[in-house]
Amino acid sequence: VFSSVMDNWEEERDEGGGGHHGGSNPCAAVCFGLFLFVGGMTLGGWNEYRSVATAKAIALGRDHVVEVPCSPIDPLHRRDLIHLTCPLTGQKILGAGFAGLGEGVSGLQLKSEVQVYQWVLETVKTGGSNKDQQKTVKEWHKKWKDGYEPGTGPHTSTNLPPDDPHDVDELVNPPLTTRPWWDSRLRFGHFTIDTATDIKVGAFAFPAPLLSSVLTERTLSPNCSAPSSCPPGVSAMGNTLYFKYDPGSAVHTERVGDMRQTFWLGDAHFASVLAQQSVGESLVPWPSPYDPSYTIFLATGQDATAEEMFAKAESDNVALTWVLRLVTWLCTSGGIFLLLSPLGMLVAWVPCLGGVLEGLVDMVVCGFSCAVGSMCWFMVAGFVWVFYRPYIGVPLLLVSGGLFVWLVFFRSKGMRRRPMDLEGRPGPYNPEAALDEDQLMPQDKPEEPSAPPEPMNFCAECGARKPVSMGMVCRACAAQG
């Protein structure tokens, strides 16, 4: 993502005629970096709470689940979290009347994908591998694509030739609704043709939102050999149905306006469900006592026990948590890097050495961004976990605090405190006074006196500034003046 953004900024720079970092690149970097940082922190906090709440829901579900038979339905278990493994019924005839399917097929759900061979305006880079010579241009290409925009192409409508399908191929995407094989039920891209509505798992009504969890899909092979199974210009090849814009052209030739369609049939004959038994035969999500917005509502097309389904849910929760943790950490650290990226843009203007200096600054900024991003990420994660599992949350907070202390020490290590005069103002800088005794060379260290001096009483005057603090310059006067 960051590489793509930087490439876009370079294109902006090239088109705007700016310098190495010309145009509005610094402003765009800061704005996008702020968005990434805030978004990464927010998403990271939500992800940690989601992980905790989901784990709690699974743990509580294990304690409350009840095994029930496929039939009859026991009303005493209403509002209980139940587990059942039963046959799945309710298949119906789907896709009747579609080209290549004849009288239809039996199953639970029928899906399709429709693509059209068409003119597509694409953004490409020219100039080879050298970025300094690359330019971004828009070019028209012919390709198979899900969506379709009739009337678009490399030429305007004012230059259309006579109504000849072969000429249209060279100019514009033609309308398809006038073709003899067009069906008003067709949709471009992926779409669901039909779904069975009265599906049962045992005596219970199977929940429609869980249908995709139990279906096993297979690709259908359409058949045009039967009489009246396919209109003119339509032919089947393997698992694909081809609609030719020019009915007289061969199947293997491609021209603008051709269409192809693929069918998938989803079916299942067995299901295991974890859900709350509701009124009658319905099954609904079981709300967690820890947070009712997190529920148990699971199904699989296999013969699975309740414990196996809970274990699978735990595994999915852990996997999603770690993926989002990586994404949120990258967003947080990357956001800080982009916020500080103008520093590298400033030194890039130095003649001859600008590129080298920019690379060095970017390396330092990258390391600093990773440290600060990690500190912020551990802090957010620790605050969430400390209330649920302190033995996880407290170490995370300690790691965040350790990174903060390290950053403060790193910042202040090279700073030298200048002495203060009698009025509390910074005095002249003394290089030797700024060095610790251990940093002095052996020949520079003061010699130890051979004998202790005679004691003398002094009166110290440190000015009117109160209270006296480290680093102030004071005057010591002996009794003799």
PDB file of C-alpha atoms in Angstrom, residues 138-251:
ATOM      1  CA  LYS A 138      -4.463   5.367 -20.494  1.00  0.00           C
ATOM      2  CA  GLU A 139      -4.913   2.808 -23.259  1.00  0.00           C
ATOM      3  CA  TRP A 140      -7.845   0.829 -24.650  1.00  0.00           C
ATOM      4  CA  HIS A 141      -7.571  -2.973 -24.535  1.00  0.00           C
ATOM      5  CA  LYS A 142      -9.892  -5.862 -25.357  1.00  0.00           C
ATOM      6  CA  LYS A 143     -10.396  -8.311 -22.485  1.00  0.00           C
ATOM      7  CA  TRP A 144     -12.948 -10.455 -20.655  1.00  0.00           C
ATOM      8  CA  LYS A 145     -14.504  -8.560 -17.753  1.00  0.00           C
ATOM      9  CA  ASP A 146     -17.429  -9.017 -15.347  1.00  0.00           C
ATOM     10  CA  GLY A 147     -19.019  -5.590 -15.671  1.00  0.00           C
ATOM     11  CA  TYR A 148     -20.140  -4.105 -18.991  1.00  0.00           C
ATOM     12  CA  GLU A 149     -20.424  -0.528 -20.229  1.00  0.00           C
ATOM     13  CA  PRO A 150     -22.123  -0.397 -23.647  1.00  0.00           C
ATOM     14  CA  GLY A 151     -21.265   2.583 -25.783  1.00  0.00           C
ATOM     15  CA  THR A 152     -17.669   2.946 -24.557  1.00  0.00           C
ATOM     16  CA  GLY A 153     -14.619   2.310 -26.712  1.00  0.00           C
ATOM     17  CA  PRO A 154     -11.591   3.876 -28.364  1.00  0.00           C
ATOM     18  CA  HIS A 155     -13.755   6.047 -30.659  1.00  0.00           C
ATOM     19  CA  THR A 156     -16.642   8.427 -30.041  1.00  0.00           C
ATOM     20  CA  SER A 157     -20.186   7.748 -31.194  1.00  0.00           C
ATOM     21  CA  THR A 158     -19.856  10.468 -33.865  1.00  0.00           C
ATOM     22  CA  ASN A 159     -17.409   8.250 -35.775  1.00  0.00           C
ATOM     23  CA  LEU A 160     -19.553   5.121 -35.885  1.00  0.00           C
ATOM     24  CA  PRO A 161     -19.467   3.246 -39.230  1.00  0.00           C
ATOM     25  CA  PRO A 162     -22.512   1.681 -40.924  1.00  0.00           C
ATOM     26  CA  ASP A 163     -24.431  -0.877 -38.886  1.00  0.00           C
ATOM     27  CA  ASP A 164     -22.006  -3.750 -39.368  1.00  0.00           C
ATOM     28  CA  PRO A 165     -21.105  -6.046 -36.419  1.00  0.00           C
ATOM     29  CA  HIS A 166     -17.555  -6.463 -37.735  1.00  0.00           C
ATOM     30  CA  ASP A 167     -17.059  -2.686 -37.841  1.00  0.00           C
ATOM     31  CA  VAL A 168     -18.522  -2.278 -34.375  1.00  0.00           C
ATOM     32  CA  ASP A 169     -15.798  -4.607 -33.112  1.00  0.00           C
ATOM     33  CA  GLU A 170     -13.250  -1.938 -33.968  1.00  0.00           C
ATOM     34  CA  LEU A 171     -15.009   0.972 -32.330  1.00  0.00           C
ATOM     35  CA  VAL A 172     -17.258   0.577 -29.334  1.00  0.00           C
ATOM     36  CA  ASN A 173     -18.910  -1.877 -26.897  1.00  0.00           C
ATOM     37  CA  PRO A 174     -22.242  -2.725 -28.584  1.00  0.00           C
ATOM     38  CA  PRO A 175     -25.574  -3.176 -26.738  1.00  0.00           C
ATOM     39  CA  LEU A 176     -26.359  -6.806 -25.925  1.00  0.00           C
ATOM     40  CA  THR A 177     -30.076  -6.600 -25.122  1.00  0.00           C
ATOM     41  CA  THR A 178     -30.910  -6.772 -28.838  1.00  0.00           C
ATOM     42  CA  ARG A 179     -29.211 -10.144 -29.335  1.00  0.00           C
ATOM     43  CA  PRO A 180     -31.547 -13.150 -29.867  1.00  0.00           C
ATOM     44  CA  TRP A 181     -29.950 -15.038 -26.971  1.00  0.00           C
ATOM     45  CA  TRP A 182     -30.334 -12.234 -24.371  1.00  0.00           C
ATOM     46  CA  ASP A 183     -32.241 -13.223 -21.198  1.00  0.00           C
ATOM     47  CA  SER A 184     -33.579 -10.515 -18.867  1.00  0.00           C
ATOM     48  CA  ARG A 185     -32.609 -12.695 -15.891  1.00  0.00           C
ATOM     49  CA  LEU A 186     -28.914 -12.397 -16.764  1.00  0.00           C
ATOM     50  CA  ARG A 187     -26.676 -10.168 -14.662  1.00  0.00           C
ATOM     51  CA  PHE A 188     -23.085  -9.197 -15.389  1.00  0.00           C
ATOM     52  CA  GLY A 189     -20.507 -10.533 -12.941  1.00  0.00           C
ATOM     53  CA  HIS A 190     -21.282 -12.946 -10.092  1.00  0.00           C
ATOM     54  CA  PHE A 191     -24.922 -13.331  -9.073  1.00  0.00           C
ATOM     55  CA  THR A 192     -27.258 -15.861  -7.459  1.00  0.00           C
ATOM     56  CA  ILE A 193     -29.874 -17.242  -9.818  1.00  0.00           C
ATOM     57  CA  ASP A 194     -32.065 -19.005  -7.263  1.00  0.00           C
ATOM     58  CA  THR A 195     -32.022 -20.389  -3.698  1.00  0.00           C
ATOM     59  CA  ALA A 196     -34.238 -22.942  -1.987  1.00  0.00           C
ATOM     60  CA  THR A 197     -36.386 -21.320   0.687  1.00  0.00           C
ATOM     61  CA  ASP A 198     -37.894 -24.179   2.711  1.00  0.00           C
ATOM     62  CA  ILE A 199     -34.716 -25.840   4.005  1.00  0.00           C
ATOM     63  CA  LYS A 200     -34.922 -28.052   7.106  1.00  0.00           C
ATOM     64  CA  VAL A 201     -32.265 -29.453   9.421  1.00  0.00           C
ATOM     65  CA  GLY A 202     -34.152 -32.220  11.178  1.00  0.00           C
ATOM     66  CA  ALA A 203     -37.422 -30.657  12.318  1.00  0.00           C
ATOM     67  CA  PHE A 204     -35.896 -27.165  12.600  1.00  0.00           C
ATOM     68  CA  ALA A 205     -35.937 -24.455   9.931  1.00  0.00           C
ATOM     69  CA  PHE A 206     -32.382 -24.010   8.711  1.00  0.00           C
ATOM     70  CA  PRO A 207     -31.217 -20.365   9.123  1.00  0.00           C
ATOM     71  CA  ALA A 208     -30.652 -18.696   5.747  1.00  0.00           C
ATOM     72  CA  PRO A 209     -27.547 -16.714   6.951  1.00  0.00           C
ATOM     73  CA  LEU A 210     -25.752 -20.027   7.653  1.00  0.00           C
ATOM     74  CA  LEU A 211     -26.469 -21.594   4.250  1.00  0.00           C
ATOM     75  CA  SER A 212     -23.092 -20.659   2.746  1.00  0.00           C
ATOM     76  CA  SER A 213     -21.344 -22.441   5.658  1.00  0.00           C
ATOM     77  CA  VAL A 214     -22.752 -25.852   4.744  1.00  0.00           C
ATOM     78  CA  LEU A 215     -22.914 -25.748   0.938  1.00  0.00           C
ATOM     79  CA  THR A 216     -20.533 -27.717  -1.250  1.00  0.00           C
ATOM     80  CA  GLU A 217     -20.293 -26.086  -4.673  1.00  0.00           C
ATOM     81  CA  ARG A 218     -19.514 -27.780  -7.978  1.00  0.00           C
ATOM     82  CA  THR A 219     -19.241 -26.386 -11.495  1.00  0.00           C
ATOM     83  CA  LEU A 220     -21.996 -27.466 -13.874  1.00  0.00           C
ATOM     84  CA  SER A 221     -21.449 -28.555 -17.466  1.00  0.00           C
ATOM     85  CA  PRO A 222     -24.180 -26.936 -19.601  1.00  0.00           C
ATOM     86  CA  ASN A 223     -25.623 -28.964 -22.479  1.00  0.00           C
ATOM     87  CA  CYS A 224     -26.807 -27.544 -25.800  1.00  0.00           C
ATOM     88  CA  SER A 225     -27.291 -30.878 -27.582  1.00  0.00           C
ATOM     89  CA  ALA A 226     -30.958 -31.226 -26.607  1.00  0.00           C
ATOM     90  CA  PRO A 227     -33.487 -29.504 -28.901  1.00  0.00           C
ATOM     91  CA  SER A 228     -34.412 -25.958 -27.855  1.00  0.00           C
ATOM     92  CA  SER A 229     -31.949 -26.079 -24.948  1.00  0.00           C
ATOM     93  CA  CYS A 230     -29.882 -23.169 -26.358  1.00  0.00           C
ATOM     94  CA  PRO A 231     -30.948 -20.250 -28.601  1.00  0.00           C
ATOM     95  CA  PRO A 232     -29.094 -19.415 -31.855  1.00  0.00           C
ATOM     96  CA  GLY A 233     -25.554 -18.199 -31.332  1.00  0.00           C
ATOM     97  CA  VAL A 234     -25.109 -20.096 -28.028  1.00  0.00           C
ATOM     98  CA  SER A 235     -22.865 -23.135 -27.653  1.00  0.00           C
ATOM     99  CA  ALA A 236     -21.362 -25.108 -24.778  1.00  0.00           C
ATOM    100  CA  MET A 237     -17.686 -25.918 -24.393  1.00  0.00           C
ATOM    101  CA  GLY A 238     -16.633 -27.747 -21.228  1.00  0.00           C
ATOM    102  CA  ASN A 239     -18.008 -25.900 -18.175  1.00  0.00           C
ATOM    103  CA  THR A 240     -18.649 -22.658 -20.078  1.00  0.00           C
ATOM    104  CA  LEU A 241     -21.532 -21.409 -22.180  1.00  0.00           C
ATOM    105  CA  TYR A 242     -20.555 -19.042 -25.035  1.00  0.00           C
ATOM    106  CA  PHE A 243     -22.877 -16.385 -26.472  1.00  0.00           C
ATOM    107  CA  LYS A 244     -21.606 -15.081 -29.839  1.00  0.00           C
ATOM    108  CA  TYR A 245     -22.461 -11.516 -30.787  1.00  0.00           C
ATOM    109  CA  ASP A 246     -22.111 -12.610 -34.406  1.00  0.00           C
ATOM    110  CA  PRO A 247     -23.936 -15.987 -34.505  1.00  0.00           C
ATOM    111  CA  GLY A 248     -21.968 -17.050 -37.567  1.00  0.00           C
ATOM    112  CA  SER A 249     -18.506 -16.756 -35.959  1.00  0.00           C
ATOM    113  CA  ALA A 250     -16.580 -19.716 -34.551  1.00  0.00           C
ATOM    114  CA  VAL A 251     -16.615 -20.494 -30.849  1.00  0.00           C
TER     115      VAL A 251
END
